[in-house]
PDB file of C-alpha atoms in Angstrom:
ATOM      1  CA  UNK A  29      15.576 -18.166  17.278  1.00  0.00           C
ATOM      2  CA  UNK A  30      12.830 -15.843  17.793  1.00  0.00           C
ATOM      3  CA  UNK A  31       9.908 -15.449  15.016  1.00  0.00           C
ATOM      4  CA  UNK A  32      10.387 -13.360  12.437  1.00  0.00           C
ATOM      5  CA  UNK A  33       6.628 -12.068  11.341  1.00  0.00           C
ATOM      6  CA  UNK A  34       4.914  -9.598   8.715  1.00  0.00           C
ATOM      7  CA  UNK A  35       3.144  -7.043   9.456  1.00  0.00           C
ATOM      8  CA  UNK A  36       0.128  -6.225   6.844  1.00  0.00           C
ATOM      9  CA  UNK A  37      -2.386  -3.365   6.802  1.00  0.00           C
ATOM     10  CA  UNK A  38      -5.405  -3.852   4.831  1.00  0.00           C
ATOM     11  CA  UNK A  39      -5.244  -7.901   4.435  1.00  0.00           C
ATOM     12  CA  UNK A  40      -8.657  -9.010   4.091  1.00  0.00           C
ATOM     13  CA  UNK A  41      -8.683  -8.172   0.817  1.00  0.00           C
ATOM     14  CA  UNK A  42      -6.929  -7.795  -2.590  1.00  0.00           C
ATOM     15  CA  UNK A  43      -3.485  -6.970  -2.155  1.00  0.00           C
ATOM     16  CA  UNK A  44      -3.288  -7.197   1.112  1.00  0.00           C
ATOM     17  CA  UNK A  45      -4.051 -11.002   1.002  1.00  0.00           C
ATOM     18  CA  UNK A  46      -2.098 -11.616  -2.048  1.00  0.00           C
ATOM     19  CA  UNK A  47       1.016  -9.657   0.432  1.00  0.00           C
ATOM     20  CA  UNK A  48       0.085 -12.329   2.855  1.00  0.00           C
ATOM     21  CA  UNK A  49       0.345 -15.493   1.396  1.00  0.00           C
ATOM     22  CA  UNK A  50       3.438 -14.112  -0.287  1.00  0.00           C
ATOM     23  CA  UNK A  51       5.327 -13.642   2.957  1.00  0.00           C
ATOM     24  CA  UNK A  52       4.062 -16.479   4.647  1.00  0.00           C
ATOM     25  CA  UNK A  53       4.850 -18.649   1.626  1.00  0.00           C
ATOM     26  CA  UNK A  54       8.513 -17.024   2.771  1.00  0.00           C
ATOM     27  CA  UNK A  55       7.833 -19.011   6.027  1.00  0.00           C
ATOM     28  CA  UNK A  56       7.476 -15.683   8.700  1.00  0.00           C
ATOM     29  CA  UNK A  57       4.198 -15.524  10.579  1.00  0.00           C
ATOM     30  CA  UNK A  58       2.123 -12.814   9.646  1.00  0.00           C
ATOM     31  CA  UNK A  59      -0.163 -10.145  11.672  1.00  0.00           C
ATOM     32  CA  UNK A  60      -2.848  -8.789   9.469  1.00  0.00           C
ATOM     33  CA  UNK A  61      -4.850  -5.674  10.434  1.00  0.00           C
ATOM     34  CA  UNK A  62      -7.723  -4.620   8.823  1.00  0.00           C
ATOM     35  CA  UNK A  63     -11.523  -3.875  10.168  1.00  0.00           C
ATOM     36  CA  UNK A  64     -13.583  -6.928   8.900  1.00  0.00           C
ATOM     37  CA  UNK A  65     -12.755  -9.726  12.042  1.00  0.00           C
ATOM     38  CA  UNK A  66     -14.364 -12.651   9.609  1.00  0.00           C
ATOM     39  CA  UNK A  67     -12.671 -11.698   6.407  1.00  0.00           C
ATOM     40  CA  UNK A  68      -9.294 -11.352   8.254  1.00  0.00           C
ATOM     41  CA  UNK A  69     -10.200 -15.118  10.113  1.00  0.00           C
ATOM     42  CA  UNK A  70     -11.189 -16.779   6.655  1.00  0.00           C
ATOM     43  CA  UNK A  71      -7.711 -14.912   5.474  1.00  0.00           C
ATOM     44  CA  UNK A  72      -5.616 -16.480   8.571  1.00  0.00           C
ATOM     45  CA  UNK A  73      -6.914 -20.178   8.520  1.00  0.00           C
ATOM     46  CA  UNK A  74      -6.245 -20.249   4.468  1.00  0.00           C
ATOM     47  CA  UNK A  75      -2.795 -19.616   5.475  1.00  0.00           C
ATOM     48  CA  UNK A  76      -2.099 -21.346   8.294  1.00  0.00           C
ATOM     49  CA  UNK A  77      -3.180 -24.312   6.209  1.00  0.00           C
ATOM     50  CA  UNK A  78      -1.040 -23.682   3.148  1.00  0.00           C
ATOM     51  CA  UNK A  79       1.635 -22.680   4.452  1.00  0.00           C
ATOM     52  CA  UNK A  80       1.630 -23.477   8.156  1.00  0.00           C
ATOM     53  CA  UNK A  81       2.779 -20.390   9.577  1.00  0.00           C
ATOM     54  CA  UNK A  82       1.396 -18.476  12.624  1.00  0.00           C
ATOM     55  CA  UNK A  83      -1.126 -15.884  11.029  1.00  0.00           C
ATOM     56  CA  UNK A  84      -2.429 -13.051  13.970  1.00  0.00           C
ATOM     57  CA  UNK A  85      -5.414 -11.521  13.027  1.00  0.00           C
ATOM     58  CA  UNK A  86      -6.295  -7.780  14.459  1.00  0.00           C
ATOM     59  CA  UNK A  87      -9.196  -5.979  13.713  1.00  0.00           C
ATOM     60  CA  UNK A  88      -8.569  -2.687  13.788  1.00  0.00           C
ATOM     61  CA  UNK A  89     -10.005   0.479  12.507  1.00  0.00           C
ATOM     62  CA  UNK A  90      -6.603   2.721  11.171  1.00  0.00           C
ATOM     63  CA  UNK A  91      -8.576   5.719  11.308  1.00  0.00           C
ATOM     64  CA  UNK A  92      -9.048   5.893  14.404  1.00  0.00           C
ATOM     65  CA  UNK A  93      -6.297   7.262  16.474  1.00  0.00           C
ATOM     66  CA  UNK A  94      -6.722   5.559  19.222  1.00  0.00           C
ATOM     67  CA  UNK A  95      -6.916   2.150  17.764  1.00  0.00           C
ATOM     68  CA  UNK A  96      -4.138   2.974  15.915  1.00  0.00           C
ATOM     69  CA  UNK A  97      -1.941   3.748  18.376  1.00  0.00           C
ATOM     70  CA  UNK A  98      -2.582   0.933  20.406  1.00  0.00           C
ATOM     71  CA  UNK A  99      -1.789  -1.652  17.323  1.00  0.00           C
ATOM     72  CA  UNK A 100       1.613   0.323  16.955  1.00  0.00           C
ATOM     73  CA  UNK A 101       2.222  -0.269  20.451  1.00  0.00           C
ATOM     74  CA  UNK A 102       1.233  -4.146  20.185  1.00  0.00           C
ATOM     75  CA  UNK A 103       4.262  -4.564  17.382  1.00  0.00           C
ATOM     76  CA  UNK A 104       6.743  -3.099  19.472  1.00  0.00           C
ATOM     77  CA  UNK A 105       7.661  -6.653  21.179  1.00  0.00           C
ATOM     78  CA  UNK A 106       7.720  -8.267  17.880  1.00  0.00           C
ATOM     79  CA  UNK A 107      10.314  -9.460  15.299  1.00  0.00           C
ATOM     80  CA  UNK A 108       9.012  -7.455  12.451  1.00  0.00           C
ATOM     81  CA  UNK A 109      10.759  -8.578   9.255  1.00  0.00           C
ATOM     82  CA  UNK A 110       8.488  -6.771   6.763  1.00  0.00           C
ATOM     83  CA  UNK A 111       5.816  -3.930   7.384  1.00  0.00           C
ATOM     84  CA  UNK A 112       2.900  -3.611   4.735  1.00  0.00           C
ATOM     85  CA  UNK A 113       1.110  -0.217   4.483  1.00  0.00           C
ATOM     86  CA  UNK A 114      -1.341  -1.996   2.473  1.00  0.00           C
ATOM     87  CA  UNK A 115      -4.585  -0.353   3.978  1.00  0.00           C
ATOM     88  CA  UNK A 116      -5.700   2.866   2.157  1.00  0.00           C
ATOM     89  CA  UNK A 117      -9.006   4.028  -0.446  1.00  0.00           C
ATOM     90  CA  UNK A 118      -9.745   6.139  -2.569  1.00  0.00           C
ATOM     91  CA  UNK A 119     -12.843   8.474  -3.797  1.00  0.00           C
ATOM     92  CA  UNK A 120     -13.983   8.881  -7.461  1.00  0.00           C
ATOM     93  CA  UNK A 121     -16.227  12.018  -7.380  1.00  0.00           C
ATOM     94  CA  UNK A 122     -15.900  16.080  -7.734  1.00  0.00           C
ATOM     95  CA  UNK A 123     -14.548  17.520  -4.904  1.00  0.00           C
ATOM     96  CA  UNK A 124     -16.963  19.669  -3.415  1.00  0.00           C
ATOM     97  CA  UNK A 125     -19.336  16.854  -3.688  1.00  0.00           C
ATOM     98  CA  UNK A 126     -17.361  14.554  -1.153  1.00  0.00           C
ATOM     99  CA  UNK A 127     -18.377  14.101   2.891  1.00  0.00           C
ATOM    100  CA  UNK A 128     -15.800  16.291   4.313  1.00  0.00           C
ATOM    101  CA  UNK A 129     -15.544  13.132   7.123  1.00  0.00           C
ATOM    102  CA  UNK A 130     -14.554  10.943   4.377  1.00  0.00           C
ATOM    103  CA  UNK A 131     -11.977  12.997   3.304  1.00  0.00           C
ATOM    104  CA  UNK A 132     -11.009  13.341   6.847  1.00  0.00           C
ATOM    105  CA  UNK A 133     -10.521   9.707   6.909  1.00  0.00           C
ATOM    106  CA  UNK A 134      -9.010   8.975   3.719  1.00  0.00           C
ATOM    107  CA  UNK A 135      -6.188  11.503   4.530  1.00  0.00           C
ATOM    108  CA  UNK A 136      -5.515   9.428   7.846  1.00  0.00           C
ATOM    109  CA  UNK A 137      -5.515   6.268   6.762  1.00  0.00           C
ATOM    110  CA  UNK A 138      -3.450   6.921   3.344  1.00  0.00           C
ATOM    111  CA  UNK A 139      -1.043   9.314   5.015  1.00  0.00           C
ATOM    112  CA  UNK A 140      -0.831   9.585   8.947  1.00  0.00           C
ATOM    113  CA  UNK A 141      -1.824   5.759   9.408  1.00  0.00           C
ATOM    114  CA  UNK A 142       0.960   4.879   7.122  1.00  0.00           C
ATOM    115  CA  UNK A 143       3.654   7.019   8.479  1.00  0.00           C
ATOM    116  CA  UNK A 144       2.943   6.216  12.336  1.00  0.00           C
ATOM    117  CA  UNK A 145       3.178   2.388  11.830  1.00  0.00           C
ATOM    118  CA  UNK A 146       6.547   3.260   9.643  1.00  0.00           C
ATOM    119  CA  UNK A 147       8.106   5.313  12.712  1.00  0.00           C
ATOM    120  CA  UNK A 148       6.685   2.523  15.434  1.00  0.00           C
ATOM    121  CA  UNK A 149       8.292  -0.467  13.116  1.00  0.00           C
ATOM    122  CA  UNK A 150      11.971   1.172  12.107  1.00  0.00           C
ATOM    123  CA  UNK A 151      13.803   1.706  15.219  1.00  0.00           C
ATOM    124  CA  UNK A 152      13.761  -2.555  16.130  1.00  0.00           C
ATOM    125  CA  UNK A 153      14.351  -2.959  12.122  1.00  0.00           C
ATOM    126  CA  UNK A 154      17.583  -0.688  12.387  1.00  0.00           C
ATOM    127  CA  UNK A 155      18.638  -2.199  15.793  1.00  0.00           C
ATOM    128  CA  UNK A 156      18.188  -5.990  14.039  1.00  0.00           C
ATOM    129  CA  UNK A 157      20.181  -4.680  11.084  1.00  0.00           C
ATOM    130  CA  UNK A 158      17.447  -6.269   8.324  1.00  0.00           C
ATOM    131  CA  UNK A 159      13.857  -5.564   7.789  1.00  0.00           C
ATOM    132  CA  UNK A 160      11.615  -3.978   5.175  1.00  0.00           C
ATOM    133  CA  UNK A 161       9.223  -1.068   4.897  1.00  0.00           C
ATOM    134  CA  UNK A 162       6.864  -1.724   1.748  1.00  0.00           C
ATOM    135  CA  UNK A 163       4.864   1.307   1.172  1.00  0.00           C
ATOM    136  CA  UNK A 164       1.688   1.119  -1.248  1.00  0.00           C
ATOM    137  CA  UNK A 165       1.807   4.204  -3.466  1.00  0.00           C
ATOM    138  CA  UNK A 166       0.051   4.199  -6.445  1.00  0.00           C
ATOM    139  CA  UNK A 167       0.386   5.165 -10.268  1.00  0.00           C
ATOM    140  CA  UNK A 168      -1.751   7.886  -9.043  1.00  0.00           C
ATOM    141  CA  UNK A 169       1.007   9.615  -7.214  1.00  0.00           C
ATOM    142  CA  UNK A 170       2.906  10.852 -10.645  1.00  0.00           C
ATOM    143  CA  UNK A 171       0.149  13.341 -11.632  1.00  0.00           C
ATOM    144  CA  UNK A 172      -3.103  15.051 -10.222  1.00  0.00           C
ATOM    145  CA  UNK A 173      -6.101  13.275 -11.069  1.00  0.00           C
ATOM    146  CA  UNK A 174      -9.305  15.463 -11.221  1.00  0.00           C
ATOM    147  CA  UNK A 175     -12.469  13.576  -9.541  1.00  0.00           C
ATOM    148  CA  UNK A 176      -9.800  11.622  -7.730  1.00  0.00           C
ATOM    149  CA  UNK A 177      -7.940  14.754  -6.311  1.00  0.00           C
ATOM    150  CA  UNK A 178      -7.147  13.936  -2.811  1.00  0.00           C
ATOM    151  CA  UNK A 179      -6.385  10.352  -3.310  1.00  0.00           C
ATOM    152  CA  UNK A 180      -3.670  11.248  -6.080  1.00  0.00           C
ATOM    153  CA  UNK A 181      -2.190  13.577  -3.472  1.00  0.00           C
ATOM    154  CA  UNK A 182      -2.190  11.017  -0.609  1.00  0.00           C
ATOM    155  CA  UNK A 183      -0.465   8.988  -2.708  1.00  0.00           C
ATOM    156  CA  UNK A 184       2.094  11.620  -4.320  1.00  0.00           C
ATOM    157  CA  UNK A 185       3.212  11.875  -0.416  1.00  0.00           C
ATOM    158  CA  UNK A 186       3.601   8.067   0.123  1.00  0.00           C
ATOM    159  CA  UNK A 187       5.729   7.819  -2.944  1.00  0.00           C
ATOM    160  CA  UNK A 188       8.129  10.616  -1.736  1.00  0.00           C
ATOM    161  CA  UNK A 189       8.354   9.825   1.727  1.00  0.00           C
ATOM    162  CA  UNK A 190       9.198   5.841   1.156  1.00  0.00           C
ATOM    163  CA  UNK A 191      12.112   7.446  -1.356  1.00  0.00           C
ATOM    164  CA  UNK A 192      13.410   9.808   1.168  1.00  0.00           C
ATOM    165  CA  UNK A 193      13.447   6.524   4.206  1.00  0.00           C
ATOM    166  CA  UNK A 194      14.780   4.329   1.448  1.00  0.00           C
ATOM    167  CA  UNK A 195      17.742   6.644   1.267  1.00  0.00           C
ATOM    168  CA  UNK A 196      18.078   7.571   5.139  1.00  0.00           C
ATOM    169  CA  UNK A 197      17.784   3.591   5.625  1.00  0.00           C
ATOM    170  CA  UNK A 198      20.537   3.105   3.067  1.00  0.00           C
ATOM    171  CA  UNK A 199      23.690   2.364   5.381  1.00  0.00           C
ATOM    172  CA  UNK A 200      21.170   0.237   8.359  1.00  0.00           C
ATOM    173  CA  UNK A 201      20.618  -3.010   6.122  1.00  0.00           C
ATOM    174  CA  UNK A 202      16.917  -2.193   6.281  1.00  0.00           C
ATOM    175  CA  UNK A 203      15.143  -1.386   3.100  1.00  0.00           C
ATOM    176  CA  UNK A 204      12.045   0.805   2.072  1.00  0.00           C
ATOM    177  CA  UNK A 205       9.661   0.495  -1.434  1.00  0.00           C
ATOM    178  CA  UNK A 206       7.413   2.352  -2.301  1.00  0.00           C
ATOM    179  CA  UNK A 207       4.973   0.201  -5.084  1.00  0.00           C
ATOM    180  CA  UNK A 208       3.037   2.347  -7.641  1.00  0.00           C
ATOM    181  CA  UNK A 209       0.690  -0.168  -9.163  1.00  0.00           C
ATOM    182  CA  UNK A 210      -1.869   1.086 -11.834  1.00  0.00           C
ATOM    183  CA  UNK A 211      -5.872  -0.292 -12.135  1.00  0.00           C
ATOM    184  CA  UNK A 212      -5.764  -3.545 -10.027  1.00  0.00           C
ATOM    185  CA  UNK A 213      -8.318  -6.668  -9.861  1.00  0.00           C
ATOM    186  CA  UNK A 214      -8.922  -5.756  -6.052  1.00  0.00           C
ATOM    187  CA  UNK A 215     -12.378  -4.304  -4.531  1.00  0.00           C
ATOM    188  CA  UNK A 216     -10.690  -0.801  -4.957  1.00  0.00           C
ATOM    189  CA  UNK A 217     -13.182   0.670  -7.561  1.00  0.00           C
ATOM    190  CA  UNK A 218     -16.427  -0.475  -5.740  1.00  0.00           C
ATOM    191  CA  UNK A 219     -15.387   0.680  -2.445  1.00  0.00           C
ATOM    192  CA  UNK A 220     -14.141   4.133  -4.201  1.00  0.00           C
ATOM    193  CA  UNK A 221     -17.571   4.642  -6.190  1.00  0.00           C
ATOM    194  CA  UNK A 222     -16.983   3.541  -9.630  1.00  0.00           C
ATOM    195  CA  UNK A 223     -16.642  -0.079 -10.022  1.00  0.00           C
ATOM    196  CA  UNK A 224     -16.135   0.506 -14.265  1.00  0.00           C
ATOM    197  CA  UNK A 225     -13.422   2.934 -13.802  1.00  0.00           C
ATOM    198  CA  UNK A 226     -10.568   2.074 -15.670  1.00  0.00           C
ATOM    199  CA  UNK A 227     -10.916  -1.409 -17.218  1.00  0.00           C
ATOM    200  CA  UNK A 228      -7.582  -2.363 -17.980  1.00  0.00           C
ATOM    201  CA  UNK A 229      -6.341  -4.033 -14.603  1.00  0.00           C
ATOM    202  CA  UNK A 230      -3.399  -5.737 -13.589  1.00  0.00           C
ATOM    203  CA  UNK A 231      -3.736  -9.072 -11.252  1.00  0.00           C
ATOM    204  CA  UNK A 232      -2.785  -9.055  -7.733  1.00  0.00           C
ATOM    205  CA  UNK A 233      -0.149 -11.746  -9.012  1.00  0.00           C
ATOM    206  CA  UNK A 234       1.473  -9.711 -11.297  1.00  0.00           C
ATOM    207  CA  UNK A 235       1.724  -6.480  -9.054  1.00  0.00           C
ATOM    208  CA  UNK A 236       3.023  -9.389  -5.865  1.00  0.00           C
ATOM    209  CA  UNK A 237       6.145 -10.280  -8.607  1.00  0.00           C
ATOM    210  CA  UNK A 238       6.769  -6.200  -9.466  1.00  0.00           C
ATOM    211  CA  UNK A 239       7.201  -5.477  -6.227  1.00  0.00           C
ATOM    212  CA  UNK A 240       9.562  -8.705  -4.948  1.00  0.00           C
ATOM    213  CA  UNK A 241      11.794  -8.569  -7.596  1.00  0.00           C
ATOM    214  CA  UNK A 242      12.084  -4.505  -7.108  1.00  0.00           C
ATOM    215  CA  UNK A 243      12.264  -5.462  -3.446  1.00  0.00           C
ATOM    216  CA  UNK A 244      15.162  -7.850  -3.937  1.00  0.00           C
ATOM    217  CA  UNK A 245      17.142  -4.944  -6.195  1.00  0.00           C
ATOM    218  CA  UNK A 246      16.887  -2.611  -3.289  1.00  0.00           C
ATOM    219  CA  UNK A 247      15.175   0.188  -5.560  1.00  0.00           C
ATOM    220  CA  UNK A 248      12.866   2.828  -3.741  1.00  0.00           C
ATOM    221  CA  UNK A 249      10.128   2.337  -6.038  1.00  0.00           C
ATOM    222  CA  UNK A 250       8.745   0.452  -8.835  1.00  0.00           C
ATOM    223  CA  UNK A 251       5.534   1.086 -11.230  1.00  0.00           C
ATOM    224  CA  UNK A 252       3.392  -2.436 -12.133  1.00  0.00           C
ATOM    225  CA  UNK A 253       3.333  -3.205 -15.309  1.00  0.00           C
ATOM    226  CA  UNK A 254       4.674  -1.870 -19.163  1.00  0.00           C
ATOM    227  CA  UNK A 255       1.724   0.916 -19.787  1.00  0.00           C
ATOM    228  CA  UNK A 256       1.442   2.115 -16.290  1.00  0.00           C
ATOM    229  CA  UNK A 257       5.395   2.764 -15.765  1.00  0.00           C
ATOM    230  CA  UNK A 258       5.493   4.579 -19.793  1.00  0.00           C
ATOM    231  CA  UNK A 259       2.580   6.610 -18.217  1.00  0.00           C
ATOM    232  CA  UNK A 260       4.338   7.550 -14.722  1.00  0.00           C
ATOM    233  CA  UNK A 261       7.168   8.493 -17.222  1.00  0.00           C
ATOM    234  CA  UNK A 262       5.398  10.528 -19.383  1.00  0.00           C
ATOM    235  CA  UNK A 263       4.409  12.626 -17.062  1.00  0.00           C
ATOM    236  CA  UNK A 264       7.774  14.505 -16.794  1.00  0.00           C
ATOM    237  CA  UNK A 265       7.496  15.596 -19.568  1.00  0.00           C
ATOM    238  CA  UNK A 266       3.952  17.485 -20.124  1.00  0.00           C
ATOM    239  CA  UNK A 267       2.846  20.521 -18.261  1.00  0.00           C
ATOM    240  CA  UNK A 268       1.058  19.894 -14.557  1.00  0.00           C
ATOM    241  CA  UNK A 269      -2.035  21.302 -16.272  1.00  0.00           C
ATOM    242  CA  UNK A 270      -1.969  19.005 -19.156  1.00  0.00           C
ATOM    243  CA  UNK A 271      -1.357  16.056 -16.870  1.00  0.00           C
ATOM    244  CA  UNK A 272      -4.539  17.469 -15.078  1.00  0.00           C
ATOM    245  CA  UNK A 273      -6.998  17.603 -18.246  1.00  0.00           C
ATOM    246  CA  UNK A 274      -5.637  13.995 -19.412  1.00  0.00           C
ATOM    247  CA  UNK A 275      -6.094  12.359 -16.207  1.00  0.00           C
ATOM    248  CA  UNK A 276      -9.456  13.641 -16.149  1.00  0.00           C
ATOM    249  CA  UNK A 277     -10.813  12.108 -19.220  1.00  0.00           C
ATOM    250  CA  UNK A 278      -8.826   8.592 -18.558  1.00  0.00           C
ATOM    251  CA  UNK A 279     -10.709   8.510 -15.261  1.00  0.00           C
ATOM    252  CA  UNK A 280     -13.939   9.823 -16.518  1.00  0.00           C
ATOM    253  CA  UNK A 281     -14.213   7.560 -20.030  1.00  0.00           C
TER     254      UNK A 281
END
């Protein structure tokens, strides 16, 4: 029998590695992609020890189109049991006071990155009649979020495109999810700008049990945690402007 592996963007770090020892404590050998080469070694050995599954590490820069396209390529002669779209960031800042080229890239890697490695991993998940997509949206995707403006809308499109594959996928065996988490113990804030942003964070544990138990209900999506689903709820409810001028001051306080 041939090995079965998972396939995770953005795991040297967070909830990426928390992904990763998750599937490999399923016992399929895991490929993770993300830019740092040490962080994603130190990631690998950890779990070949504990768990003693083969762990590929491939630095890769998802941005880049090029690099990007060669990864996709590199998965086509694989058993890929689960795909990831871990690897995304955010900005915390106005608008017009963002590096157009980091917009640029944060648009890629949320969206395009995201949807390429979906389209290069489905066809051999359909053929095999099993597999999962597992898409990492964001609580972020259920309103606008001034200062945080394109992120919010990066992830509004992740959360609605994993729904719309979950049902196309429907009769194949092969399932799609779409997790929303909320504020998460991960390295998100710092590498976004504001490290005190939004205080009240959820542990990587707690989001990994959300989104296997949603997994093994076959739902399209699931929000992490009590206060951040009654938020993502709320929202249907108020005015898109109103949903503007309250996400604004949670972000800002």
């Amino acid at each position: 029998m041939s090995q079965s592996w998972a396939v995770i963007t953005g795991a040297s770090s967070g909830l990426g590695v928390g992904f990763a020892r998750h599937l490999a404590g399923l016992g399929v050998g895991v490929v993770l992609a993300a830019r740092s080469a040490d962080k994603l070694e130190r990631v690998a050995d950890d779990i070949r020890r504990d768990f003693g599954v083969p762990a590929q590490v491939t630095p890769v820069d998802l941005t880049d189109r090029a690099a990007r396209a060669e990864f996709a390529d590199s998965l086509a002669g694989l058993d890929v049991a689960y795909l990831v779209n871990n690897a995304g960031f955010g900005t915390i800042s106005p608008f017009v006071e963002i590096e157009p080229d980091r917009l640029s890239r944060e648009m890629e890697l949320n969206m395009v990155a995201l949807t390429e490695l979906t389209r290069a991993s489905v066809p051999g998940m359909v053929d095999r009649g099993r597999g999962a997509i597992i898409n990492v949206a964001s609580n972020a995707a259920f309103q606008p979020i001034p200062t945080m403006a394109v992120y919010a809308a990066t992830k509004a499109y992740v959360l609605r495109f994993t729904i719309a594959l979950w049902e196309e996928l429907k009769p194949t065996g092969v399932r799609a999810l779409a997790i929303c988490p909320g504020p998460t113990e991960t390295e998100f804030f710092a590498a976004a700008g504001n490290d005190d942003a939004l205080r009240n964070r959820r542990t990587v544990d707690q989001v990994m049990r959300t989104t296997f138990d949603a997994l093994a209900k076959h739902r399209p999506f699931v929000v992490d945690g009590p206060q951040n689903r009654l938020q993502a709820f709320a929202t249907r409810f108020a005015p898109a402007s109103v949903q503007a001028a309250l996400a604004k001051y949670v972000v800002t306080q």
